[in-house]
């Protein structure tokens, strides 16, 4: 899964980038509501492990990447709820027809593709392309703040931009051995 075109970044620099980037993400009013209220260190640690695996000089098996992504999505977006709500997303599934204009109620339900099982925690929040644009902006600002060489920064930004469809549920699973469901519907 490792792309030979990616820059080789040492773990120390990855750690600095993630720390600055993650602090700015959690501080940005446009997207911070998506993240769980766990301490930043608990959310950033699995992201650092995932990014280090992606930028590793040694190939990392897709199954391992999926596990690392799963750890990150669970740490950043899984919500614990000691007091379960009596209302869930199925209770409002009928509203989908007003949003989609499908008043007839066709059998074809919109679905998304999970990168890994934990990705469902994020997709339930129904992120949009504008949210991804904010993330890219904050990543660019973090790279500028650290004065990462322009060529390396461009490669990192191109790699991050290439993940848009996958993160927003329009891509393919990182690893699918047939044991996990990769289709996901936000309603119904």
CSV table of C-alpha atoms in Angstrom, one decimal:
chain,number,residue,atom,x,y,z
A,1,UNK,CA,0.0,0.0,0.0
A,2,UNK,CA,3.0,2.3,0.5
A,3,UNK,CA,3.5,4.7,-2.4
A,4,UNK,CA,7.1,5.0,-3.5
A,5,UNK,CA,6.4,8.6,-4.5
A,6,UNK,CA,5.7,9.6,-0.9
A,7,UNK,CA,8.5,11.5,0.9
A,8,UNK,CA,10.4,9.6,3.5
A,9,UNK,CA,9.5,11.4,6.8
A,10,UNK,CA,11.1,10.4,10.1
A,11,UNK,CA,8.9,9.7,13.1
A,12,UNK,CA,10.0,12.8,14.9
A,13,UNK,CA,8.8,15.1,12.1
A,14,UNK,CA,5.5,13.1,11.8
A,15,UNK,CA,5.0,13.6,15.5
A,16,UNK,CA,5.5,17.3,15.2
A,17,UNK,CA,3.2,17.7,12.2
A,18,UNK,CA,0.5,15.6,13.8
A,19,UNK,CA,0.7,17.5,17.1
A,20,UNK,CA,0.5,21.0,15.5
A,21,UNK,CA,-2.1,19.8,12.9
A,22,UNK,CA,-4.3,18.1,15.5
A,23,UNK,CA,-4.3,21.0,17.9
A,24,UNK,CA,-5.4,23.3,15.1
A,25,UNK,CA,-8.1,20.8,14.0
A,26,UNK,CA,-9.5,20.6,17.6
A,27,UNK,CA,-9.4,24.4,17.9
A,28,UNK,CA,-11.1,25.2,14.6
A,29,UNK,CA,-14.8,25.9,15.0
A,30,UNK,CA,-15.6,24.7,11.5
A,31,UNK,CA,-14.8,21.1,12.2
A,32,UNK,CA,-14.0,20.5,15.9
A,33,UNK,CA,-17.5,19.3,16.6
A,34,UNK,CA,-16.8,16.1,14.7
A,35,UNK,CA,-14.2,15.0,17.1
A,36,UNK,CA,-14.7,13.1,20.4
A,37,UNK,CA,-13.8,15.0,23.6
A,38,UNK,CA,-11.0,12.6,24.6
A,39,UNK,CA,-7.7,14.2,25.5
A,40,UNK,CA,-5.7,15.2,22.4
A,41,UNK,CA,-2.9,12.7,23.2
A,42,UNK,CA,-5.4,9.8,23.1
A,43,UNK,CA,-6.6,10.9,19.7
A,44,UNK,CA,-3.2,11.9,18.2
A,45,UNK,CA,-1.3,8.7,19.2
A,46,UNK,CA,-3.2,6.4,16.8
A,47,UNK,CA,-3.0,9.0,14.0
A,48,UNK,CA,0.8,9.2,14.4
A,49,UNK,CA,1.0,5.4,14.2
A,50,UNK,CA,-1.1,5.4,11.0
A,51,UNK,CA,0.8,8.2,9.4
A,52,UNK,CA,4.1,6.6,10.3
A,53,UNK,CA,2.9,3.3,8.7
A,54,UNK,CA,1.8,5.2,5.5
A,55,UNK,CA,5.2,7.0,5.2
A,56,UNK,CA,7.2,4.0,6.2
A,57,UNK,CA,10.1,2.9,4.0
A,58,UNK,CA,9.0,-0.7,4.6
A,59,UNK,CA,5.7,-1.9,3.0
A,60,UNK,CA,2.9,-2.3,5.5
A,61,UNK,CA,0.3,-4.9,4.8
A,62,UNK,CA,-3.2,-3.6,4.0
A,63,UNK,CA,-4.7,-5.6,6.9
A,64,UNK,CA,-2.3,-3.8,9.3
A,65,UNK,CA,-3.1,-0.4,7.8
A,66,UNK,CA,-6.8,-1.2,8.2
A,67,UNK,CA,-6.2,-2.0,11.9
A,68,UNK,CA,-4.3,1.2,12.4
A,69,UNK,CA,-7.0,3.2,10.7
A,70,UNK,CA,-9.6,1.5,12.8
A,71,UNK,CA,-7.8,2.4,16.0
A,72,UNK,CA,-7.6,6.1,14.9
A,73,UNK,CA,-11.3,6.4,13.8
A,74,UNK,CA,-12.4,4.8,17.1
A,75,UNK,CA,-10.2,7.1,19.2
A,76,UNK,CA,-11.2,10.3,17.4
A,77,UNK,CA,-14.8,9.8,16.5
A,78,UNK,CA,-16.4,7.0,18.6
A,79,UNK,CA,-18.8,8.4,21.1
A,80,UNK,CA,-19.4,6.7,24.4
A,81,UNK,CA,-22.9,7.2,25.7
A,82,UNK,CA,-23.6,6.0,29.2
A,83,UNK,CA,-27.1,7.2,28.9
A,84,UNK,CA,-28.4,5.8,25.6
A,85,UNK,CA,-30.9,7.9,23.7
A,86,UNK,CA,-34.4,6.6,23.0
A,87,UNK,CA,-34.1,8.2,19.6
A,88,UNK,CA,-31.9,6.9,16.9
A,89,UNK,CA,-31.2,7.7,13.2
A,90,UNK,CA,-33.8,5.2,12.1
A,91,UNK,CA,-36.5,7.2,13.8
A,92,UNK,CA,-35.9,10.0,11.3
A,93,UNK,CA,-35.2,7.9,8.2
A,94,UNK,CA,-38.5,9.1,6.8
A,95,UNK,CA,-37.0,12.6,6.5
A,96,UNK,CA,-34.5,11.3,4.0
A,97,UNK,CA,-37.2,11.5,1.3
A,98,UNK,CA,-37.5,15.2,1.8
A,99,UNK,CA,-33.7,15.7,1.6
A,100,UNK,CA,-33.2,13.5,-1.4
A,101,UNK,CA,-36.5,14.3,-3.1
A,102,UNK,CA,-37.3,10.6,-3.3
A,103,UNK,CA,-41.0,10.9,-2.3
A,104,UNK,CA,-41.8,7.5,-3.9
A,105,UNK,CA,-39.2,5.7,-1.7
A,106,UNK,CA,-37.2,3.7,-4.1
A,107,UNK,CA,-35.5,0.5,-2.9
A,108,UNK,CA,-32.1,1.9,-3.8
A,109,UNK,CA,-30.6,3.4,-0.6
A,110,UNK,CA,-27.6,5.6,-0.7
A,111,UNK,CA,-24.5,3.8,0.7
A,112,UNK,CA,-21.0,4.7,1.5
A,113,UNK,CA,-17.9,2.4,1.6
A,114,UNK,CA,-16.0,2.0,4.9
A,115,UNK,CA,-12.2,2.2,4.9
A,116,UNK,CA,-12.3,0.0,8.0
A,117,UNK,CA,-14.9,-0.8,10.6
A,118,UNK,CA,-14.1,2.2,12.8
A,119,UNK,CA,-14.7,4.5,9.8
A,120,UNK,CA,-18.4,4.2,10.5
A,121,UNK,CA,-18.0,6.3,13.7
A,122,UNK,CA,-16.9,9.2,11.4
A,123,UNK,CA,-19.3,8.7,8.6
A,124,UNK,CA,-22.3,8.8,11.0
A,125,UNK,CA,-21.4,12.5,11.5
A,126,UNK,CA,-22.1,13.0,7.8
A,127,UNK,CA,-19.0,15.0,6.8
A,128,UNK,CA,-18.9,16.9,3.5
A,129,UNK,CA,-16.3,18.1,1.0
A,130,UNK,CA,-16.1,21.5,2.7
A,131,UNK,CA,-15.0,19.8,5.9
A,132,UNK,CA,-12.2,18.1,4.0
A,133,UNK,CA,-11.2,21.4,2.5
A,134,UNK,CA,-10.8,22.8,6.0
A,135,UNK,CA,-8.6,19.8,7.0
A,136,UNK,CA,-6.4,20.4,4.0
A,137,UNK,CA,-6.1,24.1,4.8
A,138,UNK,CA,-5.1,23.3,8.4
A,139,UNK,CA,-2.6,20.7,7.3
A,140,UNK,CA,-1.0,23.2,4.9
A,141,UNK,CA,-0.8,25.8,7.7
A,142,UNK,CA,0.9,23.2,10.0
A,143,UNK,CA,3.5,22.3,7.3
A,144,UNK,CA,4.2,26.0,6.8
A,145,UNK,CA,4.5,26.6,10.5
A,146,UNK,CA,7.1,23.8,10.8
A,147,UNK,CA,8.8,25.1,7.6
A,148,UNK,CA,8.7,21.7,6.0
A,149,UNK,CA,10.6,21.9,2.7
A,150,UNK,CA,8.3,22.9,-0.2
A,151,UNK,CA,8.8,19.7,-2.2
A,152,UNK,CA,8.0,17.5,0.8
A,153,UNK,CA,5.1,19.7,1.8
A,154,UNK,CA,3.7,19.5,-1.8
A,155,UNK,CA,4.0,15.7,-1.7
A,156,UNK,CA,2.3,15.5,1.7
A,157,UNK,CA,-0.5,17.7,0.5
A,158,UNK,CA,-1.0,15.7,-2.7
A,159,UNK,CA,-1.2,12.5,-0.7
A,160,UNK,CA,-3.7,14.1,1.8
A,161,UNK,CA,-5.8,15.4,-1.1
A,162,UNK,CA,-5.9,12.0,-2.7
A,163,UNK,CA,-7.6,10.5,0.4
A,164,UNK,CA,-10.7,12.7,0.0
A,165,UNK,CA,-13.0,10.1,-1.6
A,166,UNK,CA,-11.9,7.4,0.8
A,167,UNK,CA,-12.3,9.4,3.9
A,168,UNK,CA,-15.8,10.7,2.8
A,169,UNK,CA,-16.9,7.1,2.1
A,170,UNK,CA,-16.7,7.2,-1.7
A,171,UNK,CA,-13.6,5.0,-2.0
A,172,UNK,CA,-12.7,1.5,-1.3
A,173,UNK,CA,-11.9,-0.4,1.9
A,174,UNK,CA,-8.3,-0.5,2.9
A,175,UNK,CA,-8.5,-4.3,3.5
A,176,UNK,CA,-11.5,-6.5,2.9
A,177,UNK,CA,-11.3,-10.2,3.6
A,178,UNK,CA,-15.0,-10.6,3.3
A,179,UNK,CA,-15.5,-10.9,7.1
A,180,UNK,CA,-16.3,-7.2,7.6
A,181,UNK,CA,-19.2,-5.2,6.0
A,182,UNK,CA,-17.8,-2.4,3.9
A,183,UNK,CA,-21.2,-0.9,2.9
A,184,UNK,CA,-22.6,1.7,5.2
A,185,UNK,CA,-25.8,3.6,5.2
A,186,UNK,CA,-26.3,6.6,7.4
A,187,UNK,CA,-30.0,6.2,7.5
A,188,UNK,CA,-32.3,3.3,7.9
